[in-house]
Coordinates of C-alpha atoms and ligand atoms in Angstrom, one line a residue:
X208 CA -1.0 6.5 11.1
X209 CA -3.9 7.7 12.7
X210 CA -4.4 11.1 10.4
X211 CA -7.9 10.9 10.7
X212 CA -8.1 12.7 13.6
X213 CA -6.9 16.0 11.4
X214 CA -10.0 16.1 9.0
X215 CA -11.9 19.5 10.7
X216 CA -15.6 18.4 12.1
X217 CA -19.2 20.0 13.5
X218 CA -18.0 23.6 11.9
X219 CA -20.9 25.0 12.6
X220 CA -20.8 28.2 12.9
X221 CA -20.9 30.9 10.0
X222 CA -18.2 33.4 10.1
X223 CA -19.0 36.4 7.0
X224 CA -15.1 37.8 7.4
X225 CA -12.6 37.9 9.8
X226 CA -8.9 38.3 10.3
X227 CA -6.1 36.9 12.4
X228 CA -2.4 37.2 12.8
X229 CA 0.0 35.4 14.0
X230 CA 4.1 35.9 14.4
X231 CA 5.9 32.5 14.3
X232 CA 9.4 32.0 14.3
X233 CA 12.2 30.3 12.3
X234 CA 14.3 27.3 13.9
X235 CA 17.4 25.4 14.2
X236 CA 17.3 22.2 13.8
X237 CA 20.0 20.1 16.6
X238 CA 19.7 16.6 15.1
X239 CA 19.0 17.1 11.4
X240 CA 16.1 16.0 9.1
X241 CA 17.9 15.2 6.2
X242 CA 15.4 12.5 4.0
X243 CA 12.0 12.0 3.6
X244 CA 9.5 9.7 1.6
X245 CA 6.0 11.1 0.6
X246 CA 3.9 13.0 2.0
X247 CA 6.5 14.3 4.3
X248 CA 7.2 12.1 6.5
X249 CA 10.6 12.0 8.2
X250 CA 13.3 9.1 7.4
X251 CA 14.6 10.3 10.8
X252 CA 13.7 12.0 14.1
X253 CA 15.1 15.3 14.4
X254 CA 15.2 18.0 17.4
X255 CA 15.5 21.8 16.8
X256 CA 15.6 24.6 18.8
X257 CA 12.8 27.4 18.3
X258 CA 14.1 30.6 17.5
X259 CA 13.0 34.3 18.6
X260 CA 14.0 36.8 16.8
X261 CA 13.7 35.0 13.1
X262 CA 10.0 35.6 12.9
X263 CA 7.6 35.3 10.7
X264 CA 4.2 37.6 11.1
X265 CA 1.3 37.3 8.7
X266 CA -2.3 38.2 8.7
X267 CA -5.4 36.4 6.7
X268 CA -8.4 37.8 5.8
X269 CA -10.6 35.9 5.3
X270 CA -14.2 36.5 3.5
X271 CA -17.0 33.7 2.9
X272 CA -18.1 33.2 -0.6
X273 CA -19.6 30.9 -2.5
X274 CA -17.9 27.7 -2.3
X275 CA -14.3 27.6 -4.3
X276 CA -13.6 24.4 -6.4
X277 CA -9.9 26.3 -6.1
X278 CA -8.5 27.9 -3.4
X279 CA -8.6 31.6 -4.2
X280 CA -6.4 33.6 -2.4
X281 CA -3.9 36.4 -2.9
X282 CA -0.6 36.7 -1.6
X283 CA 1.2 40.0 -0.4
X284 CA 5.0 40.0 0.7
X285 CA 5.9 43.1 2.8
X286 CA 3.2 45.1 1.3
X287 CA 4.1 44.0 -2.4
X288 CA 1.7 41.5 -4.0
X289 CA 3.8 38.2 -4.9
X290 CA 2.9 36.4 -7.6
X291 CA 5.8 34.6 -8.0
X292 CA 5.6 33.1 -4.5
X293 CA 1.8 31.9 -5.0
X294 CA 2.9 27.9 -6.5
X295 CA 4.3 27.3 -3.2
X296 CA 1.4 28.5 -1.4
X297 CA -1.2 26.8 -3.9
X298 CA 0.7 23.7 -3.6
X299 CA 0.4 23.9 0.3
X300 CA -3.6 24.4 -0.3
X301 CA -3.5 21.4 -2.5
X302 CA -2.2 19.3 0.3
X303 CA -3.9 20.6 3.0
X304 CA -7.7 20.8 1.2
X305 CA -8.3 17.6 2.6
X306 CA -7.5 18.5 6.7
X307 CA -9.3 21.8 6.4
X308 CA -12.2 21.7 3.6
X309 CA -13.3 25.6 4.7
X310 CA -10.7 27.1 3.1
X311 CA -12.4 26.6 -0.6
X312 CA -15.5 28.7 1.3
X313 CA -13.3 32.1 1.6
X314 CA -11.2 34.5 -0.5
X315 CA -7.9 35.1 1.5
X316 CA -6.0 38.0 1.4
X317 CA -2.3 37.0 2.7
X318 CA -0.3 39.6 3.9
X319 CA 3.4 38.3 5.1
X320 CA 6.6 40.2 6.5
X321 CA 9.8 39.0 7.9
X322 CA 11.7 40.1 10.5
X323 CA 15.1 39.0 9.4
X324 CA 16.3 40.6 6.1
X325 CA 15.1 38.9 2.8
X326 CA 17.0 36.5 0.9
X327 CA 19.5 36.5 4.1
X328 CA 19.9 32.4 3.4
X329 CA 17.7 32.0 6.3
X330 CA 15.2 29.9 5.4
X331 CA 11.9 31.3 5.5
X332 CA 9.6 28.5 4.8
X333 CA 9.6 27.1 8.6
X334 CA 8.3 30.6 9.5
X335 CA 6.2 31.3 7.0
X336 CA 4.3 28.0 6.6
X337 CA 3.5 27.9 10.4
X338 CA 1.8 31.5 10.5
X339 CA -0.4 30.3 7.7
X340 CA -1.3 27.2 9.2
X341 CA -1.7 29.3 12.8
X342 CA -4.1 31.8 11.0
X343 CA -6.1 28.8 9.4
X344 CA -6.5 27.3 12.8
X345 CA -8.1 30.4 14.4
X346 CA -10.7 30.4 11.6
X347 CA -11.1 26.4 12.3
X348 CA -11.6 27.7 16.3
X349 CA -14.2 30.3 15.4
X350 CA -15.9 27.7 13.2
X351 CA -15.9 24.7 15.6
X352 CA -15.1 26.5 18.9
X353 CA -15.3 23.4 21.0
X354 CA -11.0 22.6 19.8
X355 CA -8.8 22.4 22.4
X356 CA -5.6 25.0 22.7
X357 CA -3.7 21.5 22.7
X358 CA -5.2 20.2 19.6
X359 CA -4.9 23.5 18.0
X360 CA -0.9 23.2 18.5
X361 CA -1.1 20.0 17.0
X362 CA -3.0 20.3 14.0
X363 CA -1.1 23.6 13.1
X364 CA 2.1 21.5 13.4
X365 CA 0.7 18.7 11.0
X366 CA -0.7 21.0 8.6
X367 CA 2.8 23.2 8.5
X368 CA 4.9 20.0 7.8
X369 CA 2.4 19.4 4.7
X370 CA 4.0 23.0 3.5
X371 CA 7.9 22.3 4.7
X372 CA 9.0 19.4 7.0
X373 CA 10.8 21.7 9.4
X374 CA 7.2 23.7 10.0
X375 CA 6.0 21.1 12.2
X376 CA 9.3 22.6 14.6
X377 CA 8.0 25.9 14.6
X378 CA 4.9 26.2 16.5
X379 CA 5.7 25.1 20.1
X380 CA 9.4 26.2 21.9
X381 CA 11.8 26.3 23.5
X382 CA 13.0 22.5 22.0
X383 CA 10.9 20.5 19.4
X384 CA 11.3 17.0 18.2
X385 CA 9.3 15.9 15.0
X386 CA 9.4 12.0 14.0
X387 CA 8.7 9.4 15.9
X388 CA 10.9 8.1 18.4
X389 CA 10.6 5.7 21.3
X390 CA 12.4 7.4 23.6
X391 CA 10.7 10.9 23.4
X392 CA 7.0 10.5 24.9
X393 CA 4.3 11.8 22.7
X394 CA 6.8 12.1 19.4
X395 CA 4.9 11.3 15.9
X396 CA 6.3 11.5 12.4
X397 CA 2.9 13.2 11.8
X398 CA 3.7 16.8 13.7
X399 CA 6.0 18.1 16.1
X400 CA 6.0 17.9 19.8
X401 CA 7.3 20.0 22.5
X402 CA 10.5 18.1 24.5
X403 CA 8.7 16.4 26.7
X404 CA 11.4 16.5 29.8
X405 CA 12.9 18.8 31.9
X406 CA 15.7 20.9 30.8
X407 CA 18.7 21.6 32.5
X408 CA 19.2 25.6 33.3
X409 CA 22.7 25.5 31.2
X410 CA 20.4 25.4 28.3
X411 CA 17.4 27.8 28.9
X412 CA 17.5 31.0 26.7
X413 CA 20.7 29.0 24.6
X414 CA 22.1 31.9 22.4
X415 CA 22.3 31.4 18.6
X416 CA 23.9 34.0 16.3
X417 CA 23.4 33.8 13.0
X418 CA 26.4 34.8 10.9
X419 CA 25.2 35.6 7.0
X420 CA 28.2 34.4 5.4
X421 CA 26.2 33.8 2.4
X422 CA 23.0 35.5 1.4
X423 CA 22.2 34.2 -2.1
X424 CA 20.1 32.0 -3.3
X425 CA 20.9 27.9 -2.5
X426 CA 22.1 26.8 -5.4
X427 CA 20.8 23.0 -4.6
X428 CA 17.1 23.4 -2.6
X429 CA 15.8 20.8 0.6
X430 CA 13.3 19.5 -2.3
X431 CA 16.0 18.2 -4.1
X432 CA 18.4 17.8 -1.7
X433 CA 15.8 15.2 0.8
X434 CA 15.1 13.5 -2.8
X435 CA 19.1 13.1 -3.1
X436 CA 19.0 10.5 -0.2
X437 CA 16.8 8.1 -2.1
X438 CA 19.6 5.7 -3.2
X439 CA 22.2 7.5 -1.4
X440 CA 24.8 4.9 0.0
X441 CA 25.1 6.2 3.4
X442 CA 21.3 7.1 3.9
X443 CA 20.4 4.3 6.0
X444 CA 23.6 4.2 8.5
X445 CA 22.9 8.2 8.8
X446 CA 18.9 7.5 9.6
X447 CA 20.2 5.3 12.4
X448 CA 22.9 7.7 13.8
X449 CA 20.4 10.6 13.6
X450 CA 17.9 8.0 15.6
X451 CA 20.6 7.2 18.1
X452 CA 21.6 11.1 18.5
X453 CA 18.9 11.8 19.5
X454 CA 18.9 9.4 22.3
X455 CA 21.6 10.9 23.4
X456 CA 20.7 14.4 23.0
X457 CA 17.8 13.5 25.2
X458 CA 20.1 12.7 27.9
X459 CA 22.2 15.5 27.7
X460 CA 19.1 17.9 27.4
X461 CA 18.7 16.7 30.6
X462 CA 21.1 15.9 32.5
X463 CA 23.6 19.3 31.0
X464 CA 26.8 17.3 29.8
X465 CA 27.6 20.8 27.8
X466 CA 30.7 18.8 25.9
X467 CA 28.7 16.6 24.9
X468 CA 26.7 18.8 23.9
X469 CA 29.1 20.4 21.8
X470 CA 30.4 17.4 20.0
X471 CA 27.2 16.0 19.0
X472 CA 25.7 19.3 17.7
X473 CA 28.8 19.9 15.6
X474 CA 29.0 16.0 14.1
X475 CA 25.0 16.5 13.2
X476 CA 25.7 19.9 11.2
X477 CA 28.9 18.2 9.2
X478 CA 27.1 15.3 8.8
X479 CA 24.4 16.7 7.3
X480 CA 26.8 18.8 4.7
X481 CA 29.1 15.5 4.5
X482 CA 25.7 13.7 2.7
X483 CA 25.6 16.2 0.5
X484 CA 29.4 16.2 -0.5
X485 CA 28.6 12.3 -1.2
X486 CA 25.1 12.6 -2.9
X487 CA 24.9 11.8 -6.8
X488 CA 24.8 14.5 -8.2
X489 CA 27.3 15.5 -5.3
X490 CA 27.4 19.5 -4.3
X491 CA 28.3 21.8 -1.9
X492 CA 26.3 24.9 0.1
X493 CA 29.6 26.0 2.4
X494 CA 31.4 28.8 1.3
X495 CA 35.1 28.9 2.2
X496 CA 34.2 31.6 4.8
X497 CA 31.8 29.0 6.3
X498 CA 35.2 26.8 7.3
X499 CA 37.4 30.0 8.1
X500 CA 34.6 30.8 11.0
X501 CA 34.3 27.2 11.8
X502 CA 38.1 26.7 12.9
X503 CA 38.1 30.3 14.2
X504 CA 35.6 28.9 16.6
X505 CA 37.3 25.9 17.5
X506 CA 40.7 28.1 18.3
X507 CA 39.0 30.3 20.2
X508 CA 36.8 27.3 22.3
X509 CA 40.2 25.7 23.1
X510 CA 41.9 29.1 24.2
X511 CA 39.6 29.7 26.5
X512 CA 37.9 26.9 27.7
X513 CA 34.5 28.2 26.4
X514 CA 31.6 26.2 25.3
X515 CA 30.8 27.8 22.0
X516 CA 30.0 26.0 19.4
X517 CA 28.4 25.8 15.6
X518 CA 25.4 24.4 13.6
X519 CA 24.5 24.9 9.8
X520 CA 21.6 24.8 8.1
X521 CA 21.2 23.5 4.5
X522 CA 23.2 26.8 3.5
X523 CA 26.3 28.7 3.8
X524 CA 25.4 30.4 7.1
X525 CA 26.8 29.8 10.4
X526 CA 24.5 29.5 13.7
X527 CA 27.4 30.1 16.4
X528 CA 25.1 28.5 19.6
X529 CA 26.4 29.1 23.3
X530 CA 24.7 29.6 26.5
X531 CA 23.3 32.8 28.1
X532 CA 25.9 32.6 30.5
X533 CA 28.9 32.8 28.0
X534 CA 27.0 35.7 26.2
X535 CA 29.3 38.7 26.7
X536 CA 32.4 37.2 25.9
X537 CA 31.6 35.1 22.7
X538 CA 29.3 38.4 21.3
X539 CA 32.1 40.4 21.8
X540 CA 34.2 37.5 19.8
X541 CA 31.9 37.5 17.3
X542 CA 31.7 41.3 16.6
X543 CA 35.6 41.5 16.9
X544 CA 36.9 38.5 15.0
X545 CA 33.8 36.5 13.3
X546 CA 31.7 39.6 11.7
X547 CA 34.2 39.7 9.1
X548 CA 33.7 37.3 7.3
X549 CA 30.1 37.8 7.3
X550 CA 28.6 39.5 4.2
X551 CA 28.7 43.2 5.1
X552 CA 29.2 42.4 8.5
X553 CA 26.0 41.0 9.2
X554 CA 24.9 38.9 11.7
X555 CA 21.6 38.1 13.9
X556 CA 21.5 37.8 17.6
X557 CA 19.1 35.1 18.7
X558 CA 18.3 32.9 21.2
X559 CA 15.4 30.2 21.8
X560 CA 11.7 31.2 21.8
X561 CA 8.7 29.6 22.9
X562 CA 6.7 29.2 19.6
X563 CA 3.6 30.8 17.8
X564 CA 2.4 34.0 19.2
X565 CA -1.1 35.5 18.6
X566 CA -0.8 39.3 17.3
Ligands
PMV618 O1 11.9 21.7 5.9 P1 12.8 21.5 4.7 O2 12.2 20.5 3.8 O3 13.2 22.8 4.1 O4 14.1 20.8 5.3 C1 15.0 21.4 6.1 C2 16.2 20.5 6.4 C3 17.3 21.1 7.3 O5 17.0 22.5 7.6 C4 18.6 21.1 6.5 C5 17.4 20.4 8.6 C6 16.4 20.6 9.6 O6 16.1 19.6 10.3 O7 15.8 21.7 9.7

């Protein structure tokens, strides 16, 4: 794999300080990445839809210094310095040195804020790694201004899936496949890539609400849950399946067979939770509100011949998904007979988003 083409060149130009911010959002992933071997490279291709409203904005100072043999940077969560959340980031330096050797030549002051409430169970590290890696590549442009918009999309991509495999989704919108697939022009296991084909209207501006059934911590994190797939039984039969979901995801993207739609989206999100239930050590992230909204959503799809449906994450949450079209009736379903079972009644209206925006 050709990750040569990463490693920044001809930065010639000397910047003393600067500053750039960048809002990028959250996403849900269609076709699930579920499995990974080192350094984060899918076991299978997997599609998500970028949200809007889940964003992440954060800002980097930057200021040249003496060259660094460590990064040195300080990290500030809605105005609070973080300690605690540095390892994460220091790790993500660590792995990233190599594509972007600048970042030893300033001091960085990070300065991060979400839009959705914190510690909600919606997972932050999709957001949060692509701002950083969006900030870093406006420094790389200022330093080597010759970079294309194009490669800049790319190389943000690869460097956020160095942080947290679902980054590479997070940059580009409105749909994003990351892993390489034969079937999706352009796809790489290296970074994500815009769908590449054109999408049928049912599924422009698709809603997702995001009911917080569950805001606590995960009791089981993606580290260790992608690690729990090593050795798994089923791992290889579900690597296929997510492969051949997707080909058929593809299709229905495009030609807007909303049932099967539906069906598909649904048998990724159990799927993913049903590897978990059969992982060693086996556990469980639903909560039995989690299956209370799930068959309150299949009554109320067969009552009224709607085309709701549901995804989950690698959490409690439910993301109810329907299109724009549908979106007076199912919100008021959801405020009248799904809210409650949401903690404090909370839930976030969504839909999909086109990517990284410049602040
Ligand atoms: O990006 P990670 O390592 O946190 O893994 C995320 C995996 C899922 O959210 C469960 C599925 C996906 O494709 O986003």
């Amino acid at each position: 794999m050709n990750t040569s083409q990463f490693i920044s060149k001809n930065l010639d130009k000397t910047i003393e300080k600067v500053t750039f911010t960048w809002q990028t959002p959250s996403n849900i992933a269609l076709v699930k990445y579920w499995g990974k071997s080192n350094p984060q490279i899918p076991k299978n291709t997997s599609i998500s839809f970028t949200l809007n409203n889940c964003h992440t904005t954060t800002s980097i100072e930057f200021e040249k210094t003496s060259k660094n043999t460590v990064v040195d940077f300080e990290l500030f969560f809605e105005g609070k310095k973080k300690d605690d959340f540095k390892p994460k980031i220091a790790e993500f330096f660590k792995r990233i040195e190599k594509y972007c050797p600048y970042i030893f030549e300033y001091k960085m002051i990070i300065n991060s804020e979400n839009s959705f409430p914190h510690s909600s169970g919606i997972a932050s590290s999709a957001s949060g790694m692509s701002a950083i890696a969006m900030c870093l590549m406006s420094l790389e442009k200022e330093l080597n201004p010759n970079i294309t918009d194009e490669f800049i999309n790319k190389k943000a991509s690869f460097l956020a899936r160095l942080g947290s495999g679902s980054a590479s989704r997070s940059i580009e919108g409105p749909l994003v496949v990351w892993g390489n697939h034969p079937e999706i022009k352009g796809s790489s296991d290296l970074f994500g890539t815009k769908f590449p084909y054109e999408i049928h209207p049912v599924f422009e501006n698709y809603c997702d609400t995001i009911l917080l059934v569950d805001k606590g911590e995960k009791q089981v994190s993606s580290t260790v849950g992608h690690n729990l797939m090593h050795n798994h039984p089923y791992a290889e039969n579900r690597f296929k399946q997510a492969n051949e979901n997707l080909t058929k995801l593809s299709k229905i993207l495009q030609n807007g067979e909303i049932k099967e739609f539906i069906n598909l989206v649904e048998s990724e999100a159990l799927t993913l939770h049903a590897m978990m239930l059969t992982s060693n050590p086996y556990f469980i992230l639903m909560k039995p509100n989690t299956l209370e909204v799930i068959n309150k959503i299949w009554q109320y799809r067969e009552e009224n011949n709607s085309n709701i449906c549901f995804t989950l994450d690698a959490g409690a949450n439910v993301h109810v998904l329907y299109p724009n079209t549908e979106k007076t009736e199912i919100e008021l379903f959801i405020k009248n007979n799904l809210a409650k079972y949401c903690q404090k009644n909370q839930y976030i209206c969504d839909n999909a988003g086109l990517g990284a925006k410049p602040q």
